[in-house]
């Protein structure tokens, strides 16, 4: 039976999509928003699930859709496209389409025209086709179309790239951080993904989901500027050196920061030292430049920030040329030989976060409760940003592609940016973190006054883990446990064999 017709003004043609799972809603909102700004044609949404509530319908209507609810399965609900008799033609689209320009050209295409994956299809509503399809709802939507000869392979949309972005692969811009496979780079398209995220920001603003966030313009400002000044964001030509990104905020630490920079520049493996100056209300003290004037200042870049956010420590930079970045706090000192050894270890584990400060967590998807603790033995699942090596690609991924509301959570709590980053890195690549054991003791000047000394720190970290996994990874924990610890090579301890000694050892083991 045909669905109730929406109260719409009569038009010859319309766009339409079918949603069967609320998890498709965000992608659909972006797709409809992009279409609504490219064409003034009606946009119909068929909801094929009782899981959609009034709040979902309200959001769809706010971005310009006309909603029809059905109680059918997704494939059966799709047959109702042929029951939209008020329209001469329907241009069907899936939620993984973002419309860019020349959309009205689709309205002139003949019935049966489709792209290769049937992400877009031109169809003609009529009672005869609707009745025929309703009698055979068991097959998949695409199979049903082909069986009924409703796709004209001679009318394929070969020029679709000029009209829309279709996210065809297994990795989508809304779920890239949960892809969880080592072949992630084959499907990773940061520029195309950012186009989707940029539209999603517009949707959030329209739906007033970011009204109480002071930094809501931060992601767009930083990422637009980065793309405007960078020719190839996935190409980092320097492979045999690494860059350093030091986060600092307090002018009182300038003297010690200059010592760290001078220390780092002693290494020929260090290509550039980037100082991320987090305080947008103060200029960088001149004393910093005075104290490092005797070293190679051309290798030092100061990144002054316009927004006050801990997320700034992962901002991409157009001046970054190395494929590896060493992220560190301004109160950590690591011996140069140990640092260069850690870089060598990272080169064997490039998808991993490789560093020196391990932590362990747990997460229960049923209760949505998490724990967080310092560990002295394996396993561990997190490497802190106090001292860690990462892929340079991950900077853009975190800053420009992650859900903005995760960044907002970091801003509101002044905490947890490293947890969000760790989840993104493991969730994207499926790679666990890797700890490197240094030959010399590291110096941590934050042990007495750092944020981790606060009694509320550990419970707050546990809550962040719970919130992030529940809200942004759909209760599927992206963090991986690791048992690996990499240490500098030392000669194996070997002595001349003695069977009597071995026999005594084996016999003593039996008695335990």
GROMACS .gro file of C-alpha atoms in nm:
model
  512
    1UNK     CA    1   0.000   0.000   0.000
    2UNK     CA    2   0.131   0.343  -0.089
    3UNK     CA    3   0.257   0.563   0.198
    4UNK     CA    4   0.073   0.877   0.300
    5UNK     CA    5   0.168   1.156   0.064
    6UNK     CA    6   0.354   1.453   0.216
    7UNK     CA    7   0.196   1.795   0.204
    8UNK     CA    8   0.412   1.939  -0.072
    9UNK     CA    9   0.361   2.183  -0.352
   10UNK     CA   10   0.331   2.012  -0.687
   11UNK     CA   11   0.660   1.989  -0.875
   12UNK     CA   12   0.751   1.771  -1.169
   13UNK     CA   13   1.069   1.634  -1.014
   14UNK     CA   14   1.218   1.574  -0.669
   15UNK     CA   15   1.515   1.418  -0.492
   16UNK     CA   16   1.460   1.134  -0.245
   17UNK     CA   17   1.651   0.902  -0.013
   18UNK     CA   18   1.566   0.613   0.220
   19UNK     CA   19   1.693   0.580   0.579
   20UNK     CA   20   1.664   0.259   0.779
   21UNK     CA   21   1.906   0.319   1.069
   22UNK     CA   22   1.946   0.626   1.292
   23UNK     CA   23   2.323   0.585   1.253
   24UNK     CA   24   2.274   0.701   0.893
   25UNK     CA   25   2.115   1.024   1.010
   26UNK     CA   26   2.428   1.238   1.033
   27UNK     CA   27   2.541   1.145   0.681
   28UNK     CA   28   2.188   1.207   0.550
   29UNK     CA   29   2.171   1.549   0.713
   30UNK     CA   30   2.495   1.651   0.544
   31UNK     CA   31   2.381   1.513   0.208
   32UNK     CA   32   2.042   1.687   0.226
   33UNK     CA   33   2.197   2.014   0.343
   34UNK     CA   34   2.438   2.014   0.049
   35UNK     CA   35   2.153   1.939  -0.191
   36UNK     CA   36   1.925   2.202  -0.044
   37UNK     CA   37   2.184   2.468  -0.117
   38UNK     CA   38   2.248   2.343  -0.471
   39UNK     CA   39   1.887   2.299  -0.585
   40UNK     CA   40   1.544   2.427  -0.485
   41UNK     CA   41   1.373   2.101  -0.579
   42UNK     CA   42   1.176   1.907  -0.315
   43UNK     CA   43   1.376   1.658  -0.107
   44UNK     CA   44   1.187   1.354   0.022
   45UNK     CA   45   1.312   1.126   0.301
   46UNK     CA   46   1.150   0.786   0.356
   47UNK     CA   47   1.213   0.662   0.711
   48UNK     CA   48   1.203   0.282   0.721
   49UNK     CA   49   1.237   0.217   1.093
   50UNK     CA   50   1.045   0.273   1.414
   51UNK     CA   51   1.379   0.373   1.571
   52UNK     CA   52   1.343   0.720   1.422
   53UNK     CA   53   1.181   0.956   1.668
   54UNK     CA   54   1.042   1.307   1.659
   55UNK     CA   55   1.385   1.461   1.724
   56UNK     CA   56   1.525   1.288   1.414
   57UNK     CA   57   1.235   1.409   1.201
   58UNK     CA   58   1.277   1.760   1.338
   59UNK     CA   59   1.644   1.767   1.233
   60UNK     CA   60   1.564   1.639   0.883
   61UNK     CA   61   1.297   1.902   0.837
   62UNK     CA   62   1.530   2.179   0.956
   63UNK     CA   63   1.779   2.099   0.680
   64UNK     CA   64   1.503   2.112   0.419
   65UNK     CA   65   1.363   1.758   0.387
   66UNK     CA   66   1.001   1.644   0.367
   67UNK     CA   67   0.969   1.329   0.576
   68UNK     CA   68   0.751   1.021   0.522
   69UNK     CA   69   0.752   0.746   0.786
   70UNK     CA   70   0.696   0.380   0.699
   71UNK     CA   71   0.717   0.060   0.901
   72UNK     CA   72   0.880  -0.137   0.622
   73UNK     CA   73   1.228  -0.279   0.590
   74UNK     CA   74   1.479  -0.064   0.401
   75UNK     CA   75   1.449  -0.254   0.071
   76UNK     CA   76   1.072  -0.270   0.088
   77UNK     CA   77   1.047   0.096   0.185
   78UNK     CA   78   1.253   0.183  -0.122
   79UNK     CA   79   0.968   0.055  -0.341
   80UNK     CA   80   0.765   0.348  -0.209
   81UNK     CA   81   0.980   0.573  -0.421
   82UNK     CA   82   0.763   0.461  -0.714
   83UNK     CA   83   0.453   0.564  -0.518
   84UNK     CA   84   0.544   0.933  -0.506
   85UNK     CA   85   0.291   0.998  -0.781
   86UNK     CA   86   0.296   1.377  -0.744
   87UNK     CA   87   0.629   1.374  -0.926
   88UNK     CA   88   0.717   1.291  -1.282
   89UNK     CA   89   1.072   1.185  -1.193
   90UNK     CA   90   1.255   1.110  -0.868
   91UNK     CA   91   1.633   1.140  -0.839
   92UNK     CA   92   1.717   0.884  -0.572
   93UNK     CA   93   2.042   0.926  -0.376
   94UNK     CA   94   2.214   0.749  -0.089
   95UNK     CA   95   2.340   0.934   0.222
   96UNK     CA   96   2.703   0.890   0.115
   97UNK     CA   97   2.659   1.155  -0.157
   98UNK     CA   98   2.755   1.521  -0.112
   99UNK     CA   99   2.625   1.749  -0.385
  100UNK     CA  100   2.858   2.024  -0.502
  101UNK     CA  101   2.742   2.199  -0.820
  102UNK     CA  102   2.549   2.154  -1.143
  103UNK     CA  103   2.292   1.949  -0.951
  104UNK     CA  104   2.009   2.057  -1.178
  105UNK     CA  105   2.180   1.866  -1.459
  106UNK     CA  106   2.055   1.550  -1.286
  107UNK     CA  107   1.698   1.667  -1.338
  108UNK     CA  108   1.745   1.651  -1.715
  109UNK     CA  109   1.869   1.290  -1.721
  110UNK     CA  110   1.650   1.010  -1.859
  111UNK     CA  111   1.483   0.748  -1.642
  112UNK     CA  112   1.718   0.462  -1.557
  113UNK     CA  113   2.035   0.671  -1.549
  114UNK     CA  114   2.253   0.570  -1.254
  115UNK     CA  115   2.611   0.572  -1.136
  116UNK     CA  116   2.796   0.242  -1.108
  117UNK     CA  117   2.706   0.183  -0.742
  118UNK     CA  118   2.351   0.317  -0.775
  119UNK     CA  119   2.432   0.595  -0.530
  120UNK     CA  120   2.222   0.809  -0.763
  121UNK     CA  121   1.933   0.681  -0.979
  122UNK     CA  122   1.669   0.854  -1.192
  123UNK     CA  123   1.332   0.677  -1.163
  124UNK     CA  124   0.972   0.734  -1.267
  125UNK     CA  125   0.696   0.690  -1.007
  126UNK     CA  126   0.395   0.502  -1.145
  127UNK     CA  127   0.138   0.250  -1.011
  128UNK     CA  128   0.246  -0.030  -1.243
  129UNK     CA  129   0.610  -0.032  -1.132
  130UNK     CA  130   0.515   0.020  -0.769
  131UNK     CA  131   0.282  -0.282  -0.776
  132UNK     CA  132   0.540  -0.499  -0.950
  133UNK     CA  133   0.814  -0.416  -0.698
  134UNK     CA  134   0.582  -0.457  -0.399
  135UNK     CA  135   0.522  -0.819  -0.497
  136UNK     CA  136   0.894  -0.901  -0.479
  137UNK     CA  137   1.042  -0.717  -0.183
  138UNK     CA  138   1.280  -0.993  -0.072
  139UNK     CA  139   1.580  -0.910  -0.289
  140UNK     CA  140   1.821  -0.625  -0.221
  141UNK     CA  141   1.739  -0.285  -0.360
  142UNK     CA  142   2.004  -0.289  -0.634
  143UNK     CA  143   1.928  -0.652  -0.728
  144UNK     CA  144   1.559  -0.565  -0.744
  145UNK     CA  145   1.633  -0.276  -0.979
  146UNK     CA  146   1.837  -0.492  -1.213
  147UNK     CA  147   1.584  -0.777  -1.213
  148UNK     CA  148   1.310  -0.531  -1.305
  149UNK     CA  149   1.533  -0.368  -1.571
  150UNK     CA  150   1.494  -0.031  -1.402
  151UNK     CA  151   1.861   0.062  -1.455
  152UNK     CA  152   1.972   0.161  -1.801
  153UNK     CA  153   2.340   0.072  -1.818
  154UNK     CA  154   2.373   0.281  -2.134
  155UNK     CA  155   2.280   0.591  -1.934
  156UNK     CA  156   2.549   0.567  -1.666
  157UNK     CA  157   2.642   0.889  -1.488
  158UNK     CA  158   2.997   0.919  -1.614
  159UNK     CA  159   3.009   1.290  -1.529
  160UNK     CA  160   2.901   1.247  -1.168
  161UNK     CA  161   3.237   1.371  -1.035
  162UNK     CA  162   3.148   1.717  -1.163
  163UNK     CA  163   2.821   1.716  -0.972
  164UNK     CA  164   2.880   1.533  -0.645
  165UNK     CA  165   3.123   1.359  -0.417
  166UNK     CA  166   3.035   0.993  -0.362
  167UNK     CA  167   3.214   0.824  -0.072
  168UNK     CA  168   3.224   0.477  -0.226
  169UNK     CA  169   3.493   0.298  -0.028
  170UNK     CA  170   3.470   0.121   0.307
  171UNK     CA  171   3.609   0.430   0.484
  172UNK     CA  172   3.370   0.723   0.512
  173UNK     CA  173   3.438   1.072   0.647
  174UNK     CA  174   3.197   1.010   0.935
  175UNK     CA  175   3.355   0.678   1.040
  176UNK     CA  176   3.722   0.703   0.931
  177UNK     CA  177   3.834   0.703   1.295
  178UNK     CA  178   3.679   0.357   1.343
  179UNK     CA  179   3.805   0.198   1.019
  180UNK     CA  180   4.051  -0.020   1.215
  181UNK     CA  181   4.271  -0.171   0.943
  182UNK     CA  182   4.633  -0.149   0.835
  183UNK     CA  183   4.533  -0.069   0.475
  184UNK     CA  184   4.374   0.258   0.584
  185UNK     CA  185   4.591   0.476   0.358
  186UNK     CA  186   4.439   0.312   0.048
  187UNK     CA  187   4.101   0.460   0.137
  188UNK     CA  188   4.201   0.776   0.322
  189UNK     CA  189   4.109   1.091   0.128
  190UNK     CA  190   4.162   1.383   0.369
  191UNK     CA  191   4.060   1.665   0.135
  192UNK     CA  192   3.734   1.496   0.030
  193UNK     CA  193   3.666   1.394   0.390
  194UNK     CA  194   3.720   1.751   0.509
  195UNK     CA  195   3.467   1.878   0.255
  196UNK     CA  196   3.212   1.654   0.425
  197UNK     CA  197   3.318   1.765   0.774
  198UNK     CA  198   3.295   2.131   0.673
  199UNK     CA  199   2.933   2.084   0.564
  200UNK     CA  200   2.863   1.893   0.883
  201UNK     CA  201   2.980   2.197   1.079
  202UNK     CA  202   2.721   2.404   0.894
  203UNK     CA  203   2.456   2.149   0.985
  204UNK     CA  204   2.552   2.159   1.352
  205UNK     CA  205   2.533   2.537   1.347
  206UNK     CA  206   2.191   2.527   1.181
  207UNK     CA  207   2.066   2.279   1.440
  208UNK     CA  208   2.221   2.493   1.715
  209UNK     CA  209   2.432   2.206   1.846
  210UNK     CA  210   2.738   2.424   1.903
  211UNK     CA  211   2.586   2.738   2.055
  212UNK     CA  212   2.764   2.715   2.390
  213UNK     CA  213   3.113   2.647   2.249
  214UNK     CA  214   3.344   2.946   2.225
  215UNK     CA  215   3.583   2.770   1.987
  216UNK     CA  216   3.326   2.653   1.733
  217UNK     CA  217   3.505   2.844   1.454
  218UNK     CA  218   3.843   2.693   1.540
  219UNK     CA  219   3.836   2.379   1.323
  220UNK     CA  220   3.727   2.561   1.009
  221UNK     CA  221   3.965   2.853   1.059
  222UNK     CA  222   4.271   2.634   1.111
  223UNK     CA  223   4.193   2.375   0.845
  224UNK     CA  224   4.084   2.617   0.574
  225UNK     CA  225   4.403   2.815   0.624
  226UNK     CA  226   4.611   2.498   0.619
  227UNK     CA  227   4.459   2.380   0.291
  228UNK     CA  228   4.503   2.726   0.139
  229UNK     CA  229   4.876   2.720   0.214
  230UNK     CA  230   4.959   2.354   0.151
  231UNK     CA  231   4.988   2.194  -0.193
  232UNK     CA  232   4.990   1.825  -0.095
  233UNK     CA  233   4.873   1.745   0.255
  234UNK     CA  234   4.960   1.374   0.233
  235UNK     CA  235   5.317   1.420   0.110
  236UNK     CA  236   5.595   1.474   0.361
  237UNK     CA  237   5.924   1.452   0.168
  238UNK     CA  238   6.167   1.420   0.461
  239UNK     CA  239   6.181   1.058   0.576
  240UNK     CA  240   6.509   1.035   0.768
  241UNK     CA  241   6.446   1.316   1.018
  242UNK     CA  242   6.164   1.414   1.249
  243UNK     CA  243   6.005   1.740   1.358
  244UNK     CA  244   5.927   1.835   1.717
  245UNK     CA  245   5.611   2.003   1.843
  246UNK     CA  246   5.639   2.147   2.193
  247UNK     CA  247   5.329   2.282   2.364
  248UNK     CA  248   5.374   2.576   2.598
  249UNK     CA  249   5.150   2.839   2.754
  250UNK     CA  250   5.321   2.994   3.053
  251UNK     CA  251   5.581   3.272   2.998
  252UNK     CA  252   5.747   3.163   3.322
  253UNK     CA  253   5.871   2.850   3.146
  254UNK     CA  254   6.053   3.034   2.866
  255UNK     CA  255   6.395   2.996   3.025
  256UNK     CA  256   6.356   2.621   3.060
  257UNK     CA  257   6.193   2.593   2.718
  258UNK     CA  258   6.497   2.753   2.558
  259UNK     CA  259   6.717   2.489   2.725
  260UNK     CA  260   6.502   2.211   2.579
  261UNK     CA  261   6.519   2.363   2.230
  262UNK     CA  262   6.896   2.398   2.246
  263UNK     CA  263   6.913   2.037   2.361
  264UNK     CA  264   6.692   1.913   2.076
  265UNK     CA  265   6.884   2.101   1.808
  266UNK     CA  266   7.199   1.911   1.895
  267UNK     CA  267   7.050   1.618   1.709
  268UNK     CA  268   7.095   1.602   1.333
  269UNK     CA  269   6.778   1.393   1.324
  270UNK     CA  270   6.572   1.695   1.430
  271UNK     CA  271   6.454   1.878   1.121
  272UNK     CA  272   6.243   2.157   1.276
  273UNK     CA  273   6.129   2.247   1.626
  274UNK     CA  274   5.777   2.392   1.631
  275UNK     CA  275   5.678   2.577   1.947
  276UNK     CA  276   5.300   2.578   1.981
  277UNK     CA  277   5.230   2.895   2.180
  278UNK     CA  278   4.886   2.826   2.324
  279UNK     CA  279   4.817   3.160   2.488
  280UNK     CA  280   4.626   3.375   2.235
  281UNK     CA  281   4.624   3.674   2.471
  282UNK     CA  282   5.002   3.712   2.501
  283UNK     CA  283   5.277   3.756   2.247
  284UNK     CA  284   5.566   3.513   2.255
  285UNK     CA  285   5.824   3.660   2.495
  286UNK     CA  286   6.128   3.798   2.315
  287UNK     CA  287   6.348   3.629   2.572
  288UNK     CA  288   6.280   3.297   2.397
  289UNK     CA  289   6.447   3.418   2.079
  290UNK     CA  290   6.729   3.583   2.273
  291UNK     CA  291   6.810   3.262   2.456
  292UNK     CA  292   6.826   3.048   2.141
  293UNK     CA  293   6.998   3.303   1.914
  294UNK     CA  294   7.327   3.115   1.938
  295UNK     CA  295   7.178   2.801   1.786
  296UNK     CA  296   7.040   2.740   1.438
  297UNK     CA  297   6.731   2.956   1.471
  298UNK     CA  298   6.618   2.869   1.117
  299UNK     CA  299   6.517   2.529   1.255
  300UNK     CA  300   6.279   2.685   1.511
  301UNK     CA  301   5.924   2.793   1.422
  302UNK     CA  302   5.673   2.948   1.661
  303UNK     CA  303   5.307   2.862   1.599
  304UNK     CA  304   5.103   3.134   1.767
  305UNK     CA  305   4.742   3.036   1.823
  306UNK     CA  306   4.422   3.237   1.785
  307UNK     CA  307   4.216   3.001   2.001
  308UNK     CA  308   4.279   2.886   2.356
  309UNK     CA  309   4.250   2.507   2.328
  310UNK     CA  310   4.450   2.199   2.423
  311UNK     CA  311   4.353   2.066   2.080
  312UNK     CA  312   4.607   2.310   1.934
  313UNK     CA  313   4.890   2.073   2.010
  314UNK     CA  314   4.779   1.862   1.713
  315UNK     CA  315   4.732   2.143   1.461
  316UNK     CA  316   4.880   2.068   1.116
  317UNK     CA  317   5.141   2.313   0.988
  318UNK     CA  318   5.213   2.401   0.625
  319UNK     CA  319   5.582   2.424   0.717
  320UNK     CA  320   5.596   2.063   0.835
  321UNK     CA  321   5.805   1.854   0.595
  322UNK     CA  322   5.883   1.534   0.788
  323UNK     CA  323   5.661   1.227   0.790
  324UNK     CA  324   5.717   1.195   1.164
  325UNK     CA  325   5.644   1.436   1.449
  326UNK     CA  326   5.767   1.411   1.804
  327UNK     CA  327   5.499   1.555   2.034
  328UNK     CA  328   5.625   1.663   2.376
  329UNK     CA  329   5.537   1.873   2.679
  330UNK     CA  330   5.755   2.163   2.780
  331UNK     CA  331   5.849   1.995   3.109
  332UNK     CA  332   6.001   1.673   2.970
  333UNK     CA  333   6.368   1.604   2.903
  334UNK     CA  334   6.482   1.295   2.709
  335UNK     CA  335   6.843   1.213   2.630
  336UNK     CA  336   6.927   1.272   2.262
  337UNK     CA  337   7.046   0.916   2.202
  338UNK     CA  338   6.724   0.782   2.352
  339UNK     CA  339   6.519   1.021   2.142
  340UNK     CA  340   6.691   0.916   1.820
  341UNK     CA  341   6.649   0.550   1.916
  342UNK     CA  342   6.276   0.608   1.971
  343UNK     CA  343   6.253   0.765   1.626
  344UNK     CA  344   6.422   0.455   1.480
  345UNK     CA  345   6.165   0.240   1.662
  346UNK     CA  346   5.880   0.449   1.523
  347UNK     CA  347   6.011   0.393   1.170
  348UNK     CA  348   5.931   0.023   1.219
  349UNK     CA  349   5.585   0.097   1.368
  350UNK     CA  350   5.469   0.398   1.168
  351UNK     CA  351   5.097   0.356   1.230
  352UNK     CA  352   5.149   0.332   1.606
  353UNK     CA  353   5.180   0.601   1.865
  354UNK     CA  354   5.534   0.533   1.989
  355UNK     CA  355   5.658   0.686   2.312
  356UNK     CA  356   5.763   0.669   2.673
  357UNK     CA  357   5.467   0.711   2.909
  358UNK     CA  358   5.225   0.413   2.897
  359UNK     CA  359   4.884   0.396   3.059
  360UNK     CA  360   4.615   0.126   3.076
  361UNK     CA  361   4.239   0.150   3.045
  362UNK     CA  362   3.931  -0.072   3.048
  363UNK     CA  363   3.584  -0.013   2.903
  364UNK     CA  364   3.257  -0.203   2.948
  365UNK     CA  365   3.010  -0.138   2.661
  366UNK     CA  366   2.716  -0.258   2.871
  367UNK     CA  367   2.768  -0.023   3.163
  368UNK     CA  368   2.967   0.232   2.961
  369UNK     CA  369   3.209   0.255   3.254
  370UNK     CA  370   3.582   0.294   3.204
  371UNK     CA  371   3.896   0.283   3.415
  372UNK     CA  372   4.232   0.453   3.369
  373UNK     CA  373   4.555   0.384   3.553
  374UNK     CA  374   4.932   0.408   3.552
  375UNK     CA  375   5.098   0.071   3.484
  376UNK     CA  376   5.442  -0.072   3.548
  377UNK     CA  377   5.390  -0.394   3.356
  378UNK     CA  378   5.219  -0.502   3.035
  379UNK     CA  379   4.965  -0.467   2.897
  380UNK     CA  380   4.915  -0.100   2.824
  381UNK     CA  381   4.682   0.070   2.576
  382UNK     CA  382   4.767   0.442   2.573
  383UNK     CA  383   5.082   0.649   2.520
  384UNK     CA  384   5.069   0.997   2.665
  385UNK     CA  385   5.141   1.308   2.460
  386UNK     CA  386   5.409   1.404   2.712
  387UNK     CA  387   5.659   1.228   2.484
  388UNK     CA  388   5.550   1.043   2.170
  389UNK     CA  389   5.617   0.997   1.797
  390UNK     CA  390   5.330   0.996   1.547
  391UNK     CA  391   5.260   1.006   1.175
  392UNK     CA  392   5.236   1.361   1.044
  393UNK     CA  393   4.913   1.256   0.865
  394UNK     CA  394   4.748   1.215   1.203
  395UNK     CA  395   4.763   1.590   1.275
  396UNK     CA  396   4.517   1.675   0.998
  397UNK     CA  397   4.306   1.371   1.086
  398UNK     CA  398   4.262   1.479   1.445
  399UNK     CA  399   4.224   1.851   1.388
  400UNK     CA  400   4.019   1.862   1.069
  401UNK     CA  401   3.831   1.533   1.039
  402UNK     CA  402   3.726   1.431   1.389
  403UNK     CA  403   3.381   1.519   1.518
  404UNK     CA  404   3.394   1.883   1.641
  405UNK     CA  405   3.200   1.791   1.953
  406UNK     CA  406   3.495   1.579   2.069
  407UNK     CA  407   3.711   1.891   2.045
  408UNK     CA  408   3.444   2.077   2.241
  409UNK     CA  409   3.463   1.813   2.515
  410UNK     CA  410   3.839   1.864   2.538
  411UNK     CA  411   3.789   2.240   2.565
  412UNK     CA  412   3.523   2.215   2.835
  413UNK     CA  413   3.729   1.980   3.053
  414UNK     CA  414   4.077   2.121   2.976
  415UNK     CA  415   4.183   1.759   2.955
  416UNK     CA  416   4.177   1.440   2.751
  417UNK     CA  417   4.305   1.558   2.412
  418UNK     CA  418   4.566   1.279   2.424
  419UNK     CA  419   4.295   1.018   2.488
  420UNK     CA  420   4.095   1.134   2.187
  421UNK     CA  421   4.410   1.128   1.977
  422UNK     CA  422   4.506   0.778   2.094
  423UNK     CA  423   4.159   0.649   2.009
  424UNK     CA  424   4.171   0.807   1.665
  425UNK     CA  425   4.515   0.663   1.583
  426UNK     CA  426   4.428   0.308   1.692
  427UNK     CA  427   4.075   0.327   1.559
  428UNK     CA  428   4.192   0.440   1.216
  429UNK     CA  429   4.483   0.201   1.164
  430UNK     CA  430   4.414  -0.086   1.403
  431UNK     CA  431   4.770  -0.044   1.536
  432UNK     CA  432   4.835  -0.073   1.910
  433UNK     CA  433   5.066   0.176   2.082
  434UNK     CA  434   5.435   0.097   2.136
  435UNK     CA  435   5.646   0.179   2.441
  436UNK     CA  436   6.018   0.245   2.409
  437UNK     CA  437   6.240   0.198   2.713
  438UNK     CA  438   6.509   0.461   2.739
  439UNK     CA  439   6.867   0.380   2.838
  440UNK     CA  440   6.887   0.691   3.057
  441UNK     CA  441   6.630   0.820   3.301
  442UNK     CA  442   6.395   1.085   3.164
  443UNK     CA  443   6.337   1.409   3.353
  444UNK     CA  444   5.973   1.498   3.423
  445UNK     CA  445   5.941   1.843   3.578
  446UNK     CA  446   5.562   1.818   3.600
  447UNK     CA  447   5.553   1.549   3.868
  448UNK     CA  448   5.518   1.804   4.147
  449UNK     CA  449   5.290   2.068   4.000
  450UNK     CA  450   5.143   1.911   3.685
  451UNK     CA  451   4.774   1.852   3.620
  452UNK     CA  452   4.817   1.481   3.697
  453UNK     CA  453   4.888   1.564   4.062
  454UNK     CA  454   4.527   1.672   4.112
  455UNK     CA  455   4.318   1.414   4.300
  456UNK     CA  456   4.036   1.450   4.048
  457UNK     CA  457   4.265   1.377   3.753
  458UNK     CA  458   4.231   0.998   3.734
  459UNK     CA  459   3.849   0.987   3.770
  460UNK     CA  460   3.820   1.262   3.507
  461UNK     CA  461   4.036   1.061   3.268
  462UNK     CA  462   3.820   0.754   3.321
  463UNK     CA  463   3.510   0.959   3.245
  464UNK     CA  464   3.668   1.094   2.926
  465UNK     CA  465   3.739   0.742   2.804
  466UNK     CA  466   3.382   0.639   2.876
  467UNK     CA  467   3.232   0.944   2.707
  468UNK     CA  468   3.454   0.931   2.399
  469UNK     CA  469   3.401   0.562   2.328
  470UNK     CA  470   3.028   0.576   2.398
  471UNK     CA  471   2.959   0.896   2.206
  472UNK     CA  472   3.202   0.883   1.913
  473UNK     CA  473   3.288   0.515   1.865
  474UNK     CA  474   2.936   0.373   1.922
  475UNK     CA  475   3.051   0.175   2.229
  476UNK     CA  476   3.320  -0.014   2.031
  477UNK     CA  477   3.651   0.041   2.208
  478UNK     CA  478   3.914   0.149   1.951
  479UNK     CA  479   4.210   0.126   2.188
  480UNK     CA  480   4.437  -0.177   2.157
  481UNK     CA  481   4.631  -0.349   2.435
  482UNK     CA  482   5.002  -0.399   2.373
  483UNK     CA  483   5.265  -0.614   2.540
  484UNK     CA  484   5.563  -0.485   2.341
  485UNK     CA  485   5.846  -0.285   2.492
  486UNK     CA  486   6.137  -0.184   2.266
  487UNK     CA  487   6.478  -0.133   2.424
  488UNK     CA  488   6.824  -0.057   2.284
  489UNK     CA  489   7.016  -0.368   2.183
  490UNK     CA  490   7.260  -0.516   2.434
  491UNK     CA  491   7.470  -0.826   2.390
  492UNK     CA  492   7.282  -1.146   2.487
  493UNK     CA  493   7.393  -1.311   2.812
  494UNK     CA  494   7.536  -1.654   2.714
  495UNK     CA  495   7.758  -1.895   2.905
  496UNK     CA  496   7.914  -2.231   2.831
  497UNK     CA  497   7.657  -2.510   2.852
  498UNK     CA  498   7.658  -2.745   3.154
  499UNK     CA  499   7.409  -3.034   3.153
  500UNK     CA  500   7.436  -3.090   3.528
  501UNK     CA  501   7.331  -2.735   3.595
  502UNK     CA  502   7.044  -2.765   3.347
  503UNK     CA  503   6.927  -3.088   3.510
  504UNK     CA  504   6.922  -2.924   3.854
  505UNK     CA  505   6.729  -2.629   3.713
  506UNK     CA  506   6.468  -2.851   3.550
  507UNK     CA  507   6.425  -3.068   3.857
  508UNK     CA  508   6.381  -2.765   4.081
  509UNK     CA  509   6.115  -2.636   3.846
  510UNK     CA  510   5.918  -2.961   3.886
  511UNK     CA  511   5.905  -2.922   4.262
  512UNK     CA  512   5.724  -2.584   4.243
   0.00000   0.00000   0.00000
